[in-house]
PDB file of C-alpha atoms in Angstrom:
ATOM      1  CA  UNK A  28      29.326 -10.182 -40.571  1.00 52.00           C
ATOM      2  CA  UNK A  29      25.941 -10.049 -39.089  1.00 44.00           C
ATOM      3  CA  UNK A  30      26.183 -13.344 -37.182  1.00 49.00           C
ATOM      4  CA  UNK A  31      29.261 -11.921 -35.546  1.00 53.00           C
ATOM      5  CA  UNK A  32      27.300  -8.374 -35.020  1.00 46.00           C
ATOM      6  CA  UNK A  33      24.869 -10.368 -33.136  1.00 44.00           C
ATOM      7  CA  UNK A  34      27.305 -12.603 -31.028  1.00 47.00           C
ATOM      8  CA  UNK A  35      28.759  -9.644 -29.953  1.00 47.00           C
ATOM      9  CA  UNK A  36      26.021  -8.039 -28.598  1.00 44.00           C
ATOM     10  CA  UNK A  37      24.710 -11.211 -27.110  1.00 46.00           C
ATOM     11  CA  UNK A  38      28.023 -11.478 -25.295  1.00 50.00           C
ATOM     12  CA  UNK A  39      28.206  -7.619 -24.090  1.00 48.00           C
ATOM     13  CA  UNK A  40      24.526  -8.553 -22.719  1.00 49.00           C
ATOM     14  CA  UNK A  41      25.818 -11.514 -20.811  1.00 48.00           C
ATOM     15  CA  UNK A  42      28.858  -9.239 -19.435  1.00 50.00           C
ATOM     16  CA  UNK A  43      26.502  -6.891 -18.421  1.00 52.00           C
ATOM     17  CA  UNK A  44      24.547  -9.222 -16.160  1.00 66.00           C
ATOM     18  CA  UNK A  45      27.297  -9.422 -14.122  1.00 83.00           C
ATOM     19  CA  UNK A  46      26.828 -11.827 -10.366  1.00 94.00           C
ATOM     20  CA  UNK A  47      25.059  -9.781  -7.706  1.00 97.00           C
ATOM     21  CA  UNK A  48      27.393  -8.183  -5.221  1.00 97.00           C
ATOM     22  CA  UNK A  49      27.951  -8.906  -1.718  1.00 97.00           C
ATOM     23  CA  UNK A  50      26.493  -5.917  -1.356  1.00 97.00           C
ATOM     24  CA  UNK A  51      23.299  -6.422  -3.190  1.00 98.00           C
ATOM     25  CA  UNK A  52      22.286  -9.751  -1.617  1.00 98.00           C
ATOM     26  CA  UNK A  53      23.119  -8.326   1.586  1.00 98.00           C
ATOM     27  CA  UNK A  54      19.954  -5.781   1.008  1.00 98.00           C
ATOM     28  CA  UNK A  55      18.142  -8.419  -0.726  1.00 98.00           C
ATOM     29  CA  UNK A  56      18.031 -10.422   2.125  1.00 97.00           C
ATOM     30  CA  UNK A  57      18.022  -7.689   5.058  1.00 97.00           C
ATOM     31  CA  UNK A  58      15.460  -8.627   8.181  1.00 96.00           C
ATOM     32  CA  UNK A  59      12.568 -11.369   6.472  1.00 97.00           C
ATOM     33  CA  UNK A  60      12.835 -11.799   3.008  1.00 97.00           C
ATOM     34  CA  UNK A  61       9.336 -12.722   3.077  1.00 97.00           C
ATOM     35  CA  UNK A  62       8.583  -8.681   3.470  1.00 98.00           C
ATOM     36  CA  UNK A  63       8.742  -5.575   1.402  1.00 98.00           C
ATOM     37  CA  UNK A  64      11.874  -3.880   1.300  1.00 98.00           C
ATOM     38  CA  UNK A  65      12.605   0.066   2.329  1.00 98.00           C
ATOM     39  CA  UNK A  66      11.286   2.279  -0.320  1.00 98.00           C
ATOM     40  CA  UNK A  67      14.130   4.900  -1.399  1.00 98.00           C
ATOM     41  CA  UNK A  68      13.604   8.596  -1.225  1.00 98.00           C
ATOM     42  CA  UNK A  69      15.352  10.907  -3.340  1.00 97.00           C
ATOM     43  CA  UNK A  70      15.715  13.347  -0.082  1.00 96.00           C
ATOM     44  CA  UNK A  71      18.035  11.237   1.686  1.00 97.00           C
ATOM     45  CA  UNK A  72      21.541  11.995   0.124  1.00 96.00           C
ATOM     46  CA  UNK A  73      22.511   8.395  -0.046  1.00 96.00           C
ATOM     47  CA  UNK A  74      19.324   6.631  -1.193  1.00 98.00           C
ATOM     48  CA  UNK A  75      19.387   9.801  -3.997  1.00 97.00           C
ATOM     49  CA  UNK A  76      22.443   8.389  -5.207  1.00 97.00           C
ATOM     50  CA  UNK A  77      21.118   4.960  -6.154  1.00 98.00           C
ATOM     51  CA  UNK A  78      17.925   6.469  -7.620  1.00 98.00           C
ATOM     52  CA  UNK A  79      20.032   8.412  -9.690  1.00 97.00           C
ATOM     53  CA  UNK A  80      22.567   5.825 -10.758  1.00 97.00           C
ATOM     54  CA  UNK A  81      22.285   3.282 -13.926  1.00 98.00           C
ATOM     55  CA  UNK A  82      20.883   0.361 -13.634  1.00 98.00           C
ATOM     56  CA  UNK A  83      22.999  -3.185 -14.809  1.00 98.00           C
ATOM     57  CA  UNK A  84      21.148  -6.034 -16.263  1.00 98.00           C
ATOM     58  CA  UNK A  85      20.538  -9.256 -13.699  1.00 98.00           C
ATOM     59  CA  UNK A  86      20.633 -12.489 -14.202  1.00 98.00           C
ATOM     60  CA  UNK A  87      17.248 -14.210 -13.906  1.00 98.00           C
ATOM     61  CA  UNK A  88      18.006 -17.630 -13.025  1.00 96.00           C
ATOM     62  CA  UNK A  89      19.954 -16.200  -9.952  1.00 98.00           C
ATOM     63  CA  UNK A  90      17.913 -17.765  -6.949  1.00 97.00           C
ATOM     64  CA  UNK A  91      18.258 -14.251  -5.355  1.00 98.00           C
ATOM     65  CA  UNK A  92      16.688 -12.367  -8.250  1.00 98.00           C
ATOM     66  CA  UNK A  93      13.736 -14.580  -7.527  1.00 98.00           C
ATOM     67  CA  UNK A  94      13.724 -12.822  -3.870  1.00 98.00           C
ATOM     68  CA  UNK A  95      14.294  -9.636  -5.048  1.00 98.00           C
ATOM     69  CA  UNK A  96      11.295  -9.883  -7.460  1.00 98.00           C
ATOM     70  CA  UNK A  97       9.065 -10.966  -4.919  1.00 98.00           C
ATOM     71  CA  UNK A  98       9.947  -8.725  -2.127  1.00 98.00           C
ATOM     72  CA  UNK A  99       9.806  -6.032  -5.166  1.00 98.00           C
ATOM     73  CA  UNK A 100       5.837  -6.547  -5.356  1.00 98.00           C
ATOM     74  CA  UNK A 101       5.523  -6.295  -1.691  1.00 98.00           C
ATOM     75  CA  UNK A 102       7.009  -3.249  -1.146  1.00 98.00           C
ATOM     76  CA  UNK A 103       4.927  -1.636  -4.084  1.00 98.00           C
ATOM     77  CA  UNK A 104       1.975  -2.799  -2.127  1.00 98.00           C
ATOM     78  CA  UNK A 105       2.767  -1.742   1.124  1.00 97.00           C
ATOM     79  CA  UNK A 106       2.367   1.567  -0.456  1.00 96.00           C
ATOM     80  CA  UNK A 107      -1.399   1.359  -1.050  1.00 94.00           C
ATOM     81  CA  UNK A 108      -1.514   3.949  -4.216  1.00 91.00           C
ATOM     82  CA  UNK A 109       1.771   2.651  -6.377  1.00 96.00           C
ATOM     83  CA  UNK A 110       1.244   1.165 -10.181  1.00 98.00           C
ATOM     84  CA  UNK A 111       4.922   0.424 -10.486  1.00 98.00           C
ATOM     85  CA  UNK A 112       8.394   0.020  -9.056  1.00 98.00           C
ATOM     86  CA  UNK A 113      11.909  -0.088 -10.555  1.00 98.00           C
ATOM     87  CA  UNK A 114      14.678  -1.887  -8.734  1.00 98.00           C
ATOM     88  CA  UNK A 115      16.862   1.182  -7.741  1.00 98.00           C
ATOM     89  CA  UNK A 116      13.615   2.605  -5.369  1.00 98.00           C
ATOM     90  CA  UNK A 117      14.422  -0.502  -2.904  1.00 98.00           C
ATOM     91  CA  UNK A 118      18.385   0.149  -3.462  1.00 98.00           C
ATOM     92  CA  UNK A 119      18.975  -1.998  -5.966  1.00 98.00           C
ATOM     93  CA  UNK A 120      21.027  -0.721  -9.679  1.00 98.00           C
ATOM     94  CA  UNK A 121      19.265  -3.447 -11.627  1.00 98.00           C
ATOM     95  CA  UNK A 122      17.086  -3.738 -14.440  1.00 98.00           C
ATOM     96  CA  UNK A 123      13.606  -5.023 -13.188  1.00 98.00           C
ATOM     97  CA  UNK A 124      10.323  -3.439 -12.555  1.00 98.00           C
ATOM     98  CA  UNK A 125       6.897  -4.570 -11.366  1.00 98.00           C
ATOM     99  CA  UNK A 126       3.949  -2.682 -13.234  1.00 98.00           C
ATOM    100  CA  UNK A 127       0.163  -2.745 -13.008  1.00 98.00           C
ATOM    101  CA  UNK A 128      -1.490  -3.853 -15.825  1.00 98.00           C
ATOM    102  CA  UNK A 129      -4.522  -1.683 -16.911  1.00 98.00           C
ATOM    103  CA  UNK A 130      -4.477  -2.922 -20.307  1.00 97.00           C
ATOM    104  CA  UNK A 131      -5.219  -6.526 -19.029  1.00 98.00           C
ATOM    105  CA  UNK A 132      -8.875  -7.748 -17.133  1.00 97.00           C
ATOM    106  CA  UNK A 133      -7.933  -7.690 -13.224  1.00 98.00           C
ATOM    107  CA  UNK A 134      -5.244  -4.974 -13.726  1.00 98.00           C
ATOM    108  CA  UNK A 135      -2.509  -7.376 -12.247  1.00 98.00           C
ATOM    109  CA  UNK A 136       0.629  -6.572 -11.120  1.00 98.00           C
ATOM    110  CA  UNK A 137       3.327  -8.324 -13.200  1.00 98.00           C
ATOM    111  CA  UNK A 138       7.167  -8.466 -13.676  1.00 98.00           C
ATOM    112  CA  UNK A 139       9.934  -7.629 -16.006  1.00 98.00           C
ATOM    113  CA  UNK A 140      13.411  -8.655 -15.721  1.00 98.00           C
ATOM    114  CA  UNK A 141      15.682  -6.274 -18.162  1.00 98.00           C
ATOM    115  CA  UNK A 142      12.861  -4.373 -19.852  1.00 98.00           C
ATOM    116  CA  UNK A 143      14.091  -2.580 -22.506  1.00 98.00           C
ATOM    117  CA  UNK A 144      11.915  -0.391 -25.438  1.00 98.00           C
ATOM    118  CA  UNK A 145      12.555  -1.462 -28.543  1.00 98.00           C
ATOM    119  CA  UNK A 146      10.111   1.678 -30.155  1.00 98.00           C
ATOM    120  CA  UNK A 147       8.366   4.743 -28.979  1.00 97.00           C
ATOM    121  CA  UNK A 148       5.348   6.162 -31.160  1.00 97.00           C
ATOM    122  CA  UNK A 149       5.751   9.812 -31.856  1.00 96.00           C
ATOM    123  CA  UNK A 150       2.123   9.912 -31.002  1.00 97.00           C
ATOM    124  CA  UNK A 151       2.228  11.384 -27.700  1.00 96.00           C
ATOM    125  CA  UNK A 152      -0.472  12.107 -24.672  1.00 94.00           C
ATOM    126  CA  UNK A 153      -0.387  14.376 -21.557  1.00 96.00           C
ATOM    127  CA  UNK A 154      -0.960  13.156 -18.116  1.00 95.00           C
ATOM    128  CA  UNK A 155      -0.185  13.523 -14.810  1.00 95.00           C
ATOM    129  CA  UNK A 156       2.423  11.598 -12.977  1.00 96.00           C
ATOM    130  CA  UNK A 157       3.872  11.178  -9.492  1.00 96.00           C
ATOM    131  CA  UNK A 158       6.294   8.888  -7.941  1.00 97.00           C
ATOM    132  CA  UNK A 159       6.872   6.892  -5.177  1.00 97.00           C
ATOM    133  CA  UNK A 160      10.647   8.257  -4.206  1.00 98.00           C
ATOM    134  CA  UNK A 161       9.688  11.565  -4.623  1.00 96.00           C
ATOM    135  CA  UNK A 162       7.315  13.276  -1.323  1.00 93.00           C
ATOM    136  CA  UNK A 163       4.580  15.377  -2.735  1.00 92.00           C
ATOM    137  CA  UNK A 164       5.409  15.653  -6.814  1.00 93.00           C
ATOM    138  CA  UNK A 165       3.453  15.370  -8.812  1.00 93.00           C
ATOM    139  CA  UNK A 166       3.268  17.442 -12.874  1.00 95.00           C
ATOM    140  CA  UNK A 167       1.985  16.697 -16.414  1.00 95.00           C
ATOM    141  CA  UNK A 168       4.249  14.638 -19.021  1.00 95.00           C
ATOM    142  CA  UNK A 169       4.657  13.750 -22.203  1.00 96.00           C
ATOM    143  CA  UNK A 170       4.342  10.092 -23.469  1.00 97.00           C
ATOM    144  CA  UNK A 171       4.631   7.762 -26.326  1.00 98.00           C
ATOM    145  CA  UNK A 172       0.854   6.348 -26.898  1.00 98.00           C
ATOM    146  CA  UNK A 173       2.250   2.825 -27.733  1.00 98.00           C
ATOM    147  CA  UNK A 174       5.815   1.504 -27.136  1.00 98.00           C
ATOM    148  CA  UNK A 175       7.651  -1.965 -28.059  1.00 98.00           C
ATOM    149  CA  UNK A 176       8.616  -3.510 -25.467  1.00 98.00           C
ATOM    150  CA  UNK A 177      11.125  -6.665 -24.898  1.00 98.00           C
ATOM    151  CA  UNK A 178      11.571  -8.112 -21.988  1.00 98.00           C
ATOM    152  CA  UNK A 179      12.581 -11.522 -20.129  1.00 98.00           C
ATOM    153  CA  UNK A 180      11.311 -13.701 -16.919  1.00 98.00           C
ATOM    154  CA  UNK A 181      12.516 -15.626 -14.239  1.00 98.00           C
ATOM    155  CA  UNK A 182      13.196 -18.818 -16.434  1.00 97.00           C
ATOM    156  CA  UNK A 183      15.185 -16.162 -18.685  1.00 97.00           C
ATOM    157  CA  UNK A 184      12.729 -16.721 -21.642  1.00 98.00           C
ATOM    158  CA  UNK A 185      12.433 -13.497 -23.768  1.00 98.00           C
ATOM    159  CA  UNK A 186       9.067 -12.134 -24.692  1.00 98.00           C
ATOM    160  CA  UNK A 187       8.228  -8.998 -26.746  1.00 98.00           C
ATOM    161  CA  UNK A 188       5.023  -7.435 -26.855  1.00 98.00           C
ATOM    162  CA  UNK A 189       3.158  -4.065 -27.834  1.00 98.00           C
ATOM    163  CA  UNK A 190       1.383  -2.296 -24.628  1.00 98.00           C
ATOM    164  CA  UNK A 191      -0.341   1.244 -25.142  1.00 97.00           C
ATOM    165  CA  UNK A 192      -2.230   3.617 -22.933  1.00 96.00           C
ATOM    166  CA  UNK A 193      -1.514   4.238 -19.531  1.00 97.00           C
ATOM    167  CA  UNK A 194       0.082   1.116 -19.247  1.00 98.00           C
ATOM    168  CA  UNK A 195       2.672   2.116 -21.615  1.00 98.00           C
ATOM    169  CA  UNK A 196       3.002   5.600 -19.766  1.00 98.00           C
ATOM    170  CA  UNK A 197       3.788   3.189 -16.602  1.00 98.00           C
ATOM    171  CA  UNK A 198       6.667   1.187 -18.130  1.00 98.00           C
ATOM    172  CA  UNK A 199       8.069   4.582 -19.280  1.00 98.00           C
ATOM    173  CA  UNK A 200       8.389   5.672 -15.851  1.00 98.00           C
ATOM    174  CA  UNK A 201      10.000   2.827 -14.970  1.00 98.00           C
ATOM    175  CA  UNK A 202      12.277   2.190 -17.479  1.00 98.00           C
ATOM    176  CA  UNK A 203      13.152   5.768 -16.851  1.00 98.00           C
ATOM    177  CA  UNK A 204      14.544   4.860 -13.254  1.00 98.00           C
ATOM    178  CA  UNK A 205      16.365   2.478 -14.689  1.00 98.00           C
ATOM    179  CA  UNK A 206      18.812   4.938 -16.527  1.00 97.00           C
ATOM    180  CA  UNK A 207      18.602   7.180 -13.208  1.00 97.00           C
ATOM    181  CA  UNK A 208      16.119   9.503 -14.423  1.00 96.00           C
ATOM    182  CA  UNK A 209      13.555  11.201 -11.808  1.00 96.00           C
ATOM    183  CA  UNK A 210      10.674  13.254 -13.457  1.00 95.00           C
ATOM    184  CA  UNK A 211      11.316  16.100 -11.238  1.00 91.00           C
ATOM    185  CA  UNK A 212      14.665  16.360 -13.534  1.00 88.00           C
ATOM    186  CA  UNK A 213      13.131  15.428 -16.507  1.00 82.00           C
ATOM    187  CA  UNK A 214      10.317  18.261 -15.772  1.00 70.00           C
ATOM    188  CA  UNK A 215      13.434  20.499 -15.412  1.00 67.00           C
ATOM    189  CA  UNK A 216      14.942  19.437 -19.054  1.00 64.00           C
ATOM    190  CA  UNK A 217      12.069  19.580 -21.053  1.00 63.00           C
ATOM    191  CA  UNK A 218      10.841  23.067 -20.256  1.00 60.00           C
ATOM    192  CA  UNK A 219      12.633  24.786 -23.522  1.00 53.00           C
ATOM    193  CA  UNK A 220      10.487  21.672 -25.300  1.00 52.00           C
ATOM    194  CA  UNK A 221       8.155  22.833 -27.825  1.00 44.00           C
ATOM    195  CA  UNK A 222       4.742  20.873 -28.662  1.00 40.00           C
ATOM    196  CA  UNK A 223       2.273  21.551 -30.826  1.00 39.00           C
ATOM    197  CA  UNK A 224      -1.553  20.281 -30.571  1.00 36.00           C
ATOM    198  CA  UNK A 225      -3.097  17.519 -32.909  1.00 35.00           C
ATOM    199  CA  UNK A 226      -5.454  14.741 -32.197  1.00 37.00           C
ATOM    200  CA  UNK A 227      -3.187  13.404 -29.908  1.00 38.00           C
ATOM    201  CA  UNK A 228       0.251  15.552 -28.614  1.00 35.00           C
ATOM    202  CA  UNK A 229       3.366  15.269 -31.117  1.00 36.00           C
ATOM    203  CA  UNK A 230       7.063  16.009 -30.116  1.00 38.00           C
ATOM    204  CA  UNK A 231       8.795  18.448 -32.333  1.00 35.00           C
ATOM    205  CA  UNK A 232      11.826  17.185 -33.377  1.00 35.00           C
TER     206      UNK A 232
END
């Protein structure tokens, strides 16, 4: 029974990372694909649309997910000041992100095809974030310290790993955009939240 279980899932998952659409390569590969896309902002009606849709899983051994990747990275540089980008801020509803790695020496920037969190510690901190697609926000949060994270790459080899920190607030964020959430919404949601202090911040269930 679990065997089946499994194959099911593993087939939904392949379903789900359903062949890019005319559409999508057609923004993929707008003006020189050697250069960093648009990044979306949640004021523009249409561009808010995309940021706020969900995000399907991509195939990585598509030779345009390789593009889309790269020209991913550049567009998070161009900004000067950005630790991470999700997919659906250069119009795009799939599941990859780049983010900057402050857990590692160098603080690289590095990419995840269809990041997903396996667990969230109820150990939580407080910080400030802001965010590229959204003009001059910027508010306090609550995170999970460490998080499980699984994850594949462009050979579509899966890896798993623990990250913690402000790394782990990072991936967060991004997975977040993923599912079409905006932390100017979730700032809106989780005002009747109640937390209490200990050495760290807790969520009340």
């Amino acid at each position: 029974m679990k065997k089946i279980t499994l194959l099911l899932v593993l087939c939904a998952g392949l379903l789900n990372a359903q062949k890019l659409t005319s559409n999508e390569i057609s923004i993929i590969k707008q003006g020189d694909i050697h250069s960093a896309l648009p990044v979306y902002n949640v004021s523009e009606p249409e561009q808010s649309k995309t940021l706020l849709g969900m995000s399907a899983d991509i195939d990585p051994k598509d030779p345009n997910t390789a593009i889309l990747v790269e020209r991913m990275k550049l567009s998070l540089l161009s900004t000067g000041s950005g630790v991470g980008i999700a997919a659906p801020q250069v119009g795009i509803n799939r599941r990859i992100i780049w983010v900057q790695r402050f857990d590692k020496e160098g603080k690289p920037f590095e990419y995840f095809l269809n990041p997903v969190i396996l667990w969230k510690s109820q150990l939580q901190n407080l910080g400030p974030e802001g965010d590229l697609s959204i003009t001059d926000f910027r508010d306090q949060f609550y995170r999970s310290k460490v998080i499980q994270l699984e994850y594949s790459d462009l050979k579509g080899k899966k890896h798993t790993e623990i990250v913690e920190g402000f790394t782990a607030v990072i991936f967060q964020h991004e997975i977040d955009h993923l599912s079409g959430i905006l932390i100017s919404d979730k700032k809106e949601k989780e005002k009747n939240d109640l937390y209490e202090r200990a050495d760290a911040f807790i969520k009340i269930k």
